[in-house]
mmCIF file of C-alpha atoms in Angstrom:
data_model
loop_
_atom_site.group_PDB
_atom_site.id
_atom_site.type_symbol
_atom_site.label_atom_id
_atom_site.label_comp_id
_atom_site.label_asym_id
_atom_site.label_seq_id
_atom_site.Cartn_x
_atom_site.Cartn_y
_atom_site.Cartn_z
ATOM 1 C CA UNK A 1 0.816 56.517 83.052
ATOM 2 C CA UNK A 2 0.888 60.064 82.938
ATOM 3 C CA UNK A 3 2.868 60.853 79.974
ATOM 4 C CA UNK A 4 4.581 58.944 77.079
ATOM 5 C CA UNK A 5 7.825 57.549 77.282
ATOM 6 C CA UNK A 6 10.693 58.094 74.827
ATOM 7 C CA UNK A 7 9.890 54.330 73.649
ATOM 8 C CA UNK A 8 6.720 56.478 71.770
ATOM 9 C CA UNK A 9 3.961 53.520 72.119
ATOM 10 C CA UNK A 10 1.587 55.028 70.306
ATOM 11 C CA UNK A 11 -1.309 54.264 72.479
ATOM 12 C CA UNK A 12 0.461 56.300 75.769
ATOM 13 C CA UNK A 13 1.572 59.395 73.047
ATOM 14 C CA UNK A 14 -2.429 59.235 71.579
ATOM 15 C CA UNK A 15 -3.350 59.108 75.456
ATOM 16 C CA UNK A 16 -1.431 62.106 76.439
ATOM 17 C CA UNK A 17 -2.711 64.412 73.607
ATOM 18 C CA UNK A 18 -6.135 63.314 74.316
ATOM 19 C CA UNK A 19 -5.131 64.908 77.850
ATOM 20 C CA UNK A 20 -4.203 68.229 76.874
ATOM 21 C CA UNK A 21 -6.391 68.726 73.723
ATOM 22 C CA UNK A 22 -8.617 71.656 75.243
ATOM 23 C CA UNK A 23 -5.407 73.683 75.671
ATOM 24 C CA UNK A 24 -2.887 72.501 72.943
ATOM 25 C CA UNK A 25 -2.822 75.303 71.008
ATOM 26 C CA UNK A 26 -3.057 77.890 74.035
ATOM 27 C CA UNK A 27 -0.261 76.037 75.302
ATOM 28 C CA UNK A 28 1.997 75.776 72.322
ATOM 29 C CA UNK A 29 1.418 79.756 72.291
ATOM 30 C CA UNK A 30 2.665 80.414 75.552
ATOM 31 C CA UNK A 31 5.493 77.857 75.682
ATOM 32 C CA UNK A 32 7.088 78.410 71.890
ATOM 33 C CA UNK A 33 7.121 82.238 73.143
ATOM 34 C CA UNK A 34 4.812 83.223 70.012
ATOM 35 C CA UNK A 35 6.954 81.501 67.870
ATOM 36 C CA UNK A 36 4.777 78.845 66.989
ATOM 37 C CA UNK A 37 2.401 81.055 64.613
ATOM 38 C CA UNK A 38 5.266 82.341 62.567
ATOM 39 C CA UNK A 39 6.703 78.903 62.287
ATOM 40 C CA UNK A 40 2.571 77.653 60.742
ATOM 41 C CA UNK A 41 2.997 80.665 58.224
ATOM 42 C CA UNK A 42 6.388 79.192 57.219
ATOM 43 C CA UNK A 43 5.098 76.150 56.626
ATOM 44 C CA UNK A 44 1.841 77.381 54.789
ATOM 45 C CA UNK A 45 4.468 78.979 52.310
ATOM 46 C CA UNK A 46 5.907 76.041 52.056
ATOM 47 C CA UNK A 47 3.230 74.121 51.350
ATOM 48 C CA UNK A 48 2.110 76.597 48.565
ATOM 49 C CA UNK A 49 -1.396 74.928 48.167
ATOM 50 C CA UNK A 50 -3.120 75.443 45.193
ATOM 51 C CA UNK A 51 -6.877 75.281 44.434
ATOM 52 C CA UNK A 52 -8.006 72.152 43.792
ATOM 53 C CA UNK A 53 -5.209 70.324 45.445
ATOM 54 C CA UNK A 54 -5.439 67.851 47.304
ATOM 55 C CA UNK A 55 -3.134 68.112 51.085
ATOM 56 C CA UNK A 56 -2.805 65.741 53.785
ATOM 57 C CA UNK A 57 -2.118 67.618 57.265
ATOM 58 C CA UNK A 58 -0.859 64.705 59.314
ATOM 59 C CA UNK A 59 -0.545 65.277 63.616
ATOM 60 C CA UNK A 60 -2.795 67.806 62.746
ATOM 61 C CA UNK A 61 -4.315 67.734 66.193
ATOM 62 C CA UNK A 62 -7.304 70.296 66.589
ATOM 63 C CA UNK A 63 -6.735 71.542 62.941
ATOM 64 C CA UNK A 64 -5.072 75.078 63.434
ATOM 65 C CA UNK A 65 -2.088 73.623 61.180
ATOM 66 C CA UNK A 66 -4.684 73.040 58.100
ATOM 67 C CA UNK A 67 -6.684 75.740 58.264
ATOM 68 C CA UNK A 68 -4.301 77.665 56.113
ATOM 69 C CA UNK A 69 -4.140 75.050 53.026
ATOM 70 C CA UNK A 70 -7.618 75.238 53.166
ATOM 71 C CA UNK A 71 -8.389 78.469 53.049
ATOM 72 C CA UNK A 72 -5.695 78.578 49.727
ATOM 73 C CA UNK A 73 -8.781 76.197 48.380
ATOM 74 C CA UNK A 74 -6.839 73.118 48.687
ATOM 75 C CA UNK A 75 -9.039 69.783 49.755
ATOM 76 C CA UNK A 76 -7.365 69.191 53.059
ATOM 77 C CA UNK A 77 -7.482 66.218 55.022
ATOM 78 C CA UNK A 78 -6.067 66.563 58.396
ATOM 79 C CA UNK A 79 -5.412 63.230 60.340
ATOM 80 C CA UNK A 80 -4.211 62.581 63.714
ATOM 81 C CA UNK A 81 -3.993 59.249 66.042
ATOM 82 C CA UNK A 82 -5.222 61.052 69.038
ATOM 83 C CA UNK A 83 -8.882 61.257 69.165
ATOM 84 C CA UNK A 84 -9.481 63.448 72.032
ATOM 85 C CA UNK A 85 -7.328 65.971 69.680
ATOM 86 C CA UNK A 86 -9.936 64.893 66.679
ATOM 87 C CA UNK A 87 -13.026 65.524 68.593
ATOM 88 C CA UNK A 88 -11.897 69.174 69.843
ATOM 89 C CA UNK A 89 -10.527 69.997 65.855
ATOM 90 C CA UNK A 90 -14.562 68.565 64.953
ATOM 91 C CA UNK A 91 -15.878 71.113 67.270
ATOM 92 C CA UNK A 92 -13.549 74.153 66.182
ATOM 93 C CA UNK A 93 -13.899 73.157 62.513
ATOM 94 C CA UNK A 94 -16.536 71.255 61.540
ATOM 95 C CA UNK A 95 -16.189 71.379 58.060
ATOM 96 C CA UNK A 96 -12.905 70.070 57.881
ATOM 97 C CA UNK A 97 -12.733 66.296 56.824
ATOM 98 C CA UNK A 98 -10.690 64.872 60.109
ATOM 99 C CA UNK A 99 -9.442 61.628 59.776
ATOM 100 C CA UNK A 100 -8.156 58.862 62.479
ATOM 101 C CA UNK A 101 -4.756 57.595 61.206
ATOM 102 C CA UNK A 102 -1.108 56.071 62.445
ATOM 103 C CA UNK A 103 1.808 57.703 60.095
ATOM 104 C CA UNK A 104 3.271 54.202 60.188
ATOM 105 C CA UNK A 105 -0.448 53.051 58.461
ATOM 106 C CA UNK A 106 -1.794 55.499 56.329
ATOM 107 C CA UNK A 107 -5.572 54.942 55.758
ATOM 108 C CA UNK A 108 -5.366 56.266 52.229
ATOM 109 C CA UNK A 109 -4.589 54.867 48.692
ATOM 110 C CA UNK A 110 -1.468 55.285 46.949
ATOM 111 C CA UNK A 111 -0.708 58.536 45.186
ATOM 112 C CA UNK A 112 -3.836 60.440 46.634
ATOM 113 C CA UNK A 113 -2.006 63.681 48.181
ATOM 114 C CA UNK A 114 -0.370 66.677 46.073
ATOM 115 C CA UNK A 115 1.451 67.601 48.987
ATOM 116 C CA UNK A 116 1.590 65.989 52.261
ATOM 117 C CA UNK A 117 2.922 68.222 55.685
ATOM 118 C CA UNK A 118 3.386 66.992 59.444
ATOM 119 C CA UNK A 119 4.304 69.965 61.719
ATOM 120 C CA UNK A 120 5.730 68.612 65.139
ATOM 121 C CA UNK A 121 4.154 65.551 64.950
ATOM 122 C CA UNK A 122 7.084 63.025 63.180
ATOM 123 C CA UNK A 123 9.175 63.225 66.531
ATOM 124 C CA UNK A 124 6.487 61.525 68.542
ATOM 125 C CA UNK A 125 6.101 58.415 65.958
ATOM 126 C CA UNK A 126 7.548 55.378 66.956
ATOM 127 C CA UNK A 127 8.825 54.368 63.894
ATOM 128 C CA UNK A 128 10.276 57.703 62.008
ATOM 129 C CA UNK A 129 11.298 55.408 58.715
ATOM 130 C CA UNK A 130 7.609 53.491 58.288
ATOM 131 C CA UNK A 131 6.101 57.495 58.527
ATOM 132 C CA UNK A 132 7.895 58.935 55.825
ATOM 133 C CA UNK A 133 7.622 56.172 53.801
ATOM 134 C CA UNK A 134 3.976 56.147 54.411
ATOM 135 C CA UNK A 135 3.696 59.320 53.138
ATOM 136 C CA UNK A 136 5.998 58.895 50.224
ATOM 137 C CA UNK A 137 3.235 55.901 48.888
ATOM 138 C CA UNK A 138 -0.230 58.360 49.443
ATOM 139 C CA UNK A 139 1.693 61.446 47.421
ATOM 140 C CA UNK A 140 1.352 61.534 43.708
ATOM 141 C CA UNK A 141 4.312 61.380 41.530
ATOM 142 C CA UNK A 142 5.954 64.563 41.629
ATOM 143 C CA UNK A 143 4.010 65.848 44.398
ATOM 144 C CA UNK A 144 6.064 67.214 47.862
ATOM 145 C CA UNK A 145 6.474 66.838 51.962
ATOM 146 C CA UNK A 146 6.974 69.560 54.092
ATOM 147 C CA UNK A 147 8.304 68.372 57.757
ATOM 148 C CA UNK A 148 8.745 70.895 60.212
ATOM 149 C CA UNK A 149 10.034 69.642 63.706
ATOM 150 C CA UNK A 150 12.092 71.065 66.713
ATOM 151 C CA UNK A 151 15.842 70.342 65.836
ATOM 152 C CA UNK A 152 19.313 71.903 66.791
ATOM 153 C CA UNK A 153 20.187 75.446 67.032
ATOM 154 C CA UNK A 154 23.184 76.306 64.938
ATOM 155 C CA UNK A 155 24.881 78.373 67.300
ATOM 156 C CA UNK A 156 26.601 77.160 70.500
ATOM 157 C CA UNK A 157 24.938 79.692 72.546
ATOM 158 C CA UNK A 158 22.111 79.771 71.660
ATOM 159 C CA UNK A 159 21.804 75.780 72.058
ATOM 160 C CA UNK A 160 23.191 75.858 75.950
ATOM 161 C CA UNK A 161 20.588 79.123 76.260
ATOM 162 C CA UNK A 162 17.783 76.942 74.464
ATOM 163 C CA UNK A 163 18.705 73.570 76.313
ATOM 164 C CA UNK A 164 18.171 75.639 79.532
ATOM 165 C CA UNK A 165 14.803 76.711 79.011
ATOM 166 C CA UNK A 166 13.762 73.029 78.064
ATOM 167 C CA UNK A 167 14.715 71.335 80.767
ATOM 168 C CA UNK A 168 14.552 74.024 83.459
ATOM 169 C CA UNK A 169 11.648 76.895 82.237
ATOM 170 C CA UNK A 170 9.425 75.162 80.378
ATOM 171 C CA UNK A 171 7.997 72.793 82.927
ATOM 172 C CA UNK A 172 6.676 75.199 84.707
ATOM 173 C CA UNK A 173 5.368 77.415 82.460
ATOM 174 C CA UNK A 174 3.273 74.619 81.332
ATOM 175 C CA UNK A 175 2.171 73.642 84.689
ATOM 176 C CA UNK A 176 0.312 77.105 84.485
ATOM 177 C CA UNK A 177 -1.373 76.852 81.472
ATOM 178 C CA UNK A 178 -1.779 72.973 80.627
ATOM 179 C CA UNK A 179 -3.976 70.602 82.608
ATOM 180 C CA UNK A 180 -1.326 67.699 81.960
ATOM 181 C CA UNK A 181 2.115 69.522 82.799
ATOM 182 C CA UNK A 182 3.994 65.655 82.624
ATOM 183 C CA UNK A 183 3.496 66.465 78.854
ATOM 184 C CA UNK A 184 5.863 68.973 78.303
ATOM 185 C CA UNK A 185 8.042 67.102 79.946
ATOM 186 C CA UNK A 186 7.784 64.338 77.417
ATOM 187 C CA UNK A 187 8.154 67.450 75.101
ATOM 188 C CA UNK A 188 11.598 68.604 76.553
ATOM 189 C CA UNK A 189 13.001 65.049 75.938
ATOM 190 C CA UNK A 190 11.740 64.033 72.770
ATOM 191 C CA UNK A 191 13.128 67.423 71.780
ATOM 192 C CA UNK A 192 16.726 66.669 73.299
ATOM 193 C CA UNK A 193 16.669 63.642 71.998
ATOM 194 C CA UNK A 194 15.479 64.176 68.147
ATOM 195 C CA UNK A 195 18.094 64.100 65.116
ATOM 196 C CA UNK A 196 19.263 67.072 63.708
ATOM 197 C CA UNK A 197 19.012 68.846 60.361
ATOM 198 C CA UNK A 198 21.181 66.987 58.371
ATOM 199 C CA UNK A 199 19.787 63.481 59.791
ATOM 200 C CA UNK A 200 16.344 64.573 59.191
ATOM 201 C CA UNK A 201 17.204 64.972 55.918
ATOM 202 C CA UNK A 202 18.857 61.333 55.103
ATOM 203 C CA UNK A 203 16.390 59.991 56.846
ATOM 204 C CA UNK A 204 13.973 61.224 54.367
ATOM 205 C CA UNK A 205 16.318 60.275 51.302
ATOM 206 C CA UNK A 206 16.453 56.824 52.365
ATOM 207 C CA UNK A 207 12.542 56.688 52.468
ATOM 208 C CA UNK A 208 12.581 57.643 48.950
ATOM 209 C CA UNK A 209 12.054 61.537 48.683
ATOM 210 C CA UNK A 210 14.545 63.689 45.434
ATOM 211 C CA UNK A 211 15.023 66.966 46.152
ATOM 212 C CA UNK A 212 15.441 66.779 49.832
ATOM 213 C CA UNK A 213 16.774 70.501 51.675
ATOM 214 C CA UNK A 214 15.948 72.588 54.908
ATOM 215 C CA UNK A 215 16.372 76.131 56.169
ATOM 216 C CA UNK A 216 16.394 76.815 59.750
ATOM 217 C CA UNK A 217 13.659 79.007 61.380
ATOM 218 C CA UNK A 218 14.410 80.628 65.264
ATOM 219 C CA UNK A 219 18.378 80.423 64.508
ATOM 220 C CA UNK A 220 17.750 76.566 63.940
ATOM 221 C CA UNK A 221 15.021 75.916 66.941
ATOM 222 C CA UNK A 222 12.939 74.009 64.175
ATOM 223 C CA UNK A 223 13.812 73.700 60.806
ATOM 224 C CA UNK A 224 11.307 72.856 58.087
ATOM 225 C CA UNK A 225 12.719 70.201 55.464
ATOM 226 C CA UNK A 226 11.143 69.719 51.959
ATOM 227 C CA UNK A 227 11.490 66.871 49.520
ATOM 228 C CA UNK A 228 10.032 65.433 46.404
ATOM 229 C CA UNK A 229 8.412 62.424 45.067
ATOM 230 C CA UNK A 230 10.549 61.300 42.123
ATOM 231 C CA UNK A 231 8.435 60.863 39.219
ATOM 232 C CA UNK A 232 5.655 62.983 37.344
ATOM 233 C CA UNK A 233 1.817 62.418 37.232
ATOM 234 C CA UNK A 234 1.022 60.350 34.247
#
């Protein structure tokens, strides 16, 4: 197989990103047209970590995405089910604790995380419901998720305009700068096919999460949703 399939098995989607870990974040770079650094800094501000807290970064890949909570003086944990992704982040960041972990099975107890964030990683889970559930049970009472994905631009244009350069552009400009091209393909579709803002966002209030809102970043080409863990830390 040479990338995953919509069905998301997670051993093909951990497979893939083991294929294109040396370049992921190169790639991401040059495909998200420099986006994808502002959209990190949105979600860092999101996040708001505190010293002393304690944040799980999940799909955190090579560990780019943590590095900001971390350097706030948060304890950060970033865990990802691809360990060809894992092994790169070790190399990069070597004092970073990474973890091996399915969303759908957290390896952590309940109520461990003050926050818990997964940047473009929830759209290639095979079960989206088990995820955010999973990371409702390893927050602390009160404590918050940050989910920013690819969704649906708001304006017509700008969705035909944005559907174009999925399907058509961003093949190959990934076939010059990523060693596994079938990928981004994957990417394109997963992409297409993903719920939009308001979805997202019952999705997350029937896992469990109070609070739940989003604001659209790039004119609605991701949107970063935020939600709550009813209760307060006894």
């Amino acid at each position: 197989m040479t990338r995953a399939s919509l069905e998301k098995q997670p051993h093909d989607v951990a497979a893939m990103f083991d294929r294109v870990a040396a370049k992921y974040d190169l790639t991401n770079d040059v495909i998200s047209l420099g986006q994808a650094r502002l959209w990190r800094r949105a979600v860092a501000q999101a996040v708001a970590a505190r010293p002393g807290e304690r944040v799980l970064d999940l799909a955190a890949g090579t560990g780019t995405s943590s590095l900001p909570f971390s350097r706030a003086g948060a304890y950060t944990v970033p865990c990802d089910f691809s360990t060809g992704m894992l092994a790169e982040g070790r190399q990069r960041h070597p004092w970073l604790p990474f973890t091996a972990g399915d969303a759908t099975r957290l390896p952590f107890r309940d109520d461990t995380f003050d926050a818990v964030t997964i940047s473009f990683g929830l759209r290639n889970v095979q079960d989206t419901q088990a995820a955010l559930g999973e990371m409702l049970r390893v927050t602390r009472p009160g404590g918050r998720i940050v989910v920013c994905e690819f969704s649906q631009p708001v304006l017509r244009p700008l969705r035909t305009l944005y559907s174009e350069y999925l399907m058509k552009a961003l093949p190959p400009i990934a076939r010059t700068v990523c060693s596994n091209p079938d990928a981004y393909v994957y990417l394109a579709e997963s992409i297409r096919s993903w719920p939009d803002q308001p979805q997202l966002a019952r999705r997350l209030q029937r896992a469990g999460w109070s609070r739940v809102a989003w604001r659209d970043l790039t004119g609605g080409i991701v949107a970063l949703h935020r939600g709550t863990k009813p209760g307060t830390t006894p």
